[in-house]
Coordinates of C-alpha atoms in Angstrom, one line a residue:
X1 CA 0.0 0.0 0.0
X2 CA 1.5 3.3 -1.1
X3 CA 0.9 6.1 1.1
X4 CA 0.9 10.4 0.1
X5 CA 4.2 12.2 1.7
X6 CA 2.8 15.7 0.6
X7 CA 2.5 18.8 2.2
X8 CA -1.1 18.2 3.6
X9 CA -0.9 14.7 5.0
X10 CA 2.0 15.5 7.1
X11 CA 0.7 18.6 8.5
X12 CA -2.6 16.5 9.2
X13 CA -0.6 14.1 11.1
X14 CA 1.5 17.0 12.7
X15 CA -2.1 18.4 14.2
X16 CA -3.2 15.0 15.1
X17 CA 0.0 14.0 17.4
X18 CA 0.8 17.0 19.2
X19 CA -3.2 16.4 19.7
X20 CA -2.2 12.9 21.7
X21 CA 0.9 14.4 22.7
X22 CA -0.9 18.0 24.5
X23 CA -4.0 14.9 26.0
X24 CA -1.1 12.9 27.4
X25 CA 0.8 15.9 29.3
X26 CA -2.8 16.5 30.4
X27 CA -3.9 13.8 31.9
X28 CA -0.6 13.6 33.8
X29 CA 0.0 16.8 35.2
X30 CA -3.2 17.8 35.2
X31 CA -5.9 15.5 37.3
X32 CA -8.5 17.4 37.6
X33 CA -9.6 18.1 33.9
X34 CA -8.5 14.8 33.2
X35 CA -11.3 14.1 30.8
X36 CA -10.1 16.9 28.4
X37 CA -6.9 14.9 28.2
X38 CA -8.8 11.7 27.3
X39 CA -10.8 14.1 24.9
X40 CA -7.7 15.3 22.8
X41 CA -6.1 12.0 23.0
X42 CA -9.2 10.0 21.3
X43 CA -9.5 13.2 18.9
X44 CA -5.8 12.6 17.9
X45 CA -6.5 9.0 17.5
X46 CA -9.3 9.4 15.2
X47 CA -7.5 12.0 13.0
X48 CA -4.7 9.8 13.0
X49 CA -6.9 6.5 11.4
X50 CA -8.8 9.4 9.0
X51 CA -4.8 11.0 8.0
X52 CA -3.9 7.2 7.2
X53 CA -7.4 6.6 5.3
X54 CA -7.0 9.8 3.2
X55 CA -3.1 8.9 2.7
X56 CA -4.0 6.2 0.9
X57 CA -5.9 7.9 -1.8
X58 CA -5.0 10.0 -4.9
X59 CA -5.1 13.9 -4.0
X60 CA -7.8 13.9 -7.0
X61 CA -9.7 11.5 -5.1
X62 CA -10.8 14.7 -2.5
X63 CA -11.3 17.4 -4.9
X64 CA -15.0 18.1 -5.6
X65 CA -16.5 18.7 -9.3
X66 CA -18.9 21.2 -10.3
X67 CA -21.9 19.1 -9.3
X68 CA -21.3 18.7 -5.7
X69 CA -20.2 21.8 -5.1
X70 CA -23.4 23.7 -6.7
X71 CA -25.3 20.8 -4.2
X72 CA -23.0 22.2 -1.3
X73 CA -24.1 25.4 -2.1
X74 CA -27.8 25.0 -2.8
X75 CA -28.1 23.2 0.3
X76 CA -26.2 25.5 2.7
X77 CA -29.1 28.4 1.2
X78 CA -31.7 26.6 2.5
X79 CA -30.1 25.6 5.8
X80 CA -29.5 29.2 5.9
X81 CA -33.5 29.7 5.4
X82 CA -34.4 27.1 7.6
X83 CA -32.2 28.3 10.6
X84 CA -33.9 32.0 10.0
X85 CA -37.2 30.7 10.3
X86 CA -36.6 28.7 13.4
X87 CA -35.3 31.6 14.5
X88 CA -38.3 33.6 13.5
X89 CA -40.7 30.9 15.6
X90 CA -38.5 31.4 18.3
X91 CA -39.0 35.3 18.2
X92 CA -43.0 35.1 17.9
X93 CA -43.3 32.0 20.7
X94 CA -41.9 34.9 22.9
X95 CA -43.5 37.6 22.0
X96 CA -47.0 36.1 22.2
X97 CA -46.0 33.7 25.5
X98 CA -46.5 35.0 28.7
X99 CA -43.2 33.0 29.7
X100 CA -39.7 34.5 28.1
X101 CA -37.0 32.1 26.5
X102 CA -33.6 32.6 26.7
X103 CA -31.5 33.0 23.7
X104 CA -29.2 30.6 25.2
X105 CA -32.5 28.0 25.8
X106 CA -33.1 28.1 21.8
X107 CA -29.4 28.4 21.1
X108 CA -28.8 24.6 20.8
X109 CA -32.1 23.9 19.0
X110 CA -31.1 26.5 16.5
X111 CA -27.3 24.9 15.7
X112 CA -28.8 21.7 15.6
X113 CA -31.6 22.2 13.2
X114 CA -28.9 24.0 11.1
X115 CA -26.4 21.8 11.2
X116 CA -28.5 18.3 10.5
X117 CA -30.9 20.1 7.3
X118 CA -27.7 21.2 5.8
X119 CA -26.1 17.4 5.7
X120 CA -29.3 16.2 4.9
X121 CA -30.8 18.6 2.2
X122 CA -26.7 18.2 0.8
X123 CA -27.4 14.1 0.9
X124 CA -30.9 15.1 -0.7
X125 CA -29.5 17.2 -3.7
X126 CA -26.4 14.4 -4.6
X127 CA -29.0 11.5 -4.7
X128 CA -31.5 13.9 -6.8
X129 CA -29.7 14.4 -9.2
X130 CA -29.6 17.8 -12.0
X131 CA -33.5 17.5 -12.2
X132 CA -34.4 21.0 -10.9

């Protein structure tokens, strides 16, 4: 198996051990956050198992064409539409409730919902094809 020695890779692999090596000195000197040490060490792991994974590959492999990116695109506009009108319920529940809520309440709710319709409307617009 022939692995990629460029520029990328070894900066990816760079991040991801001084990752395990910043959770180790962590969870040794530090024992009271000891969870964030276990935190950056897992996180180095899996970046480590995604660097070899993408190693592996041709750099063309990763490069998107002009289809998925106009998907990327047309899908993060409507996330962007979705997350406004959550937003927009959010505003009229509490102006017309008796009880307030919190930006910070909604905050989570909002991310979420944004996060999840963009992966999914981006999912939607690759298996739909160029019908419009």
């Amino acid at each position: 198996m022939k692995f990629r020695k460029d520029r990328g890779i070894l900066r990816f692999f760079g991040m991801s051990s001084g990752m395990i090596l910043l959770g180790v000195i962590i969870s040794l000197f530090i024992q009271p956050i000891f969870f964030i040490g276990a935190g950056l060490i897992l996180g180095g792991l899996v970046l480590s198992v995604t660097g070899l994974y993408a190693s592996t590959k041709p750099i063309e492999y990763f490069i998107p064409d002009e289809r998925i990116t106009k998907n990327t695109d047309k899908a993060g506009h409507h996330a962007f539409w979705l997350v406004l009108l959550v937003i927009t319920f959010f505003n009229m529940v509490e102006l017309y409730s008796p009880s307030s809520i919190k930006y910070m309440d909604g905050s989570t709710v909002i991310m979420l919902v944004g996060v999840y319709s963009f992966l999914i409307l981006r999912w939607y617009y690759n298996k739909k094809g160029e019908a419009e």
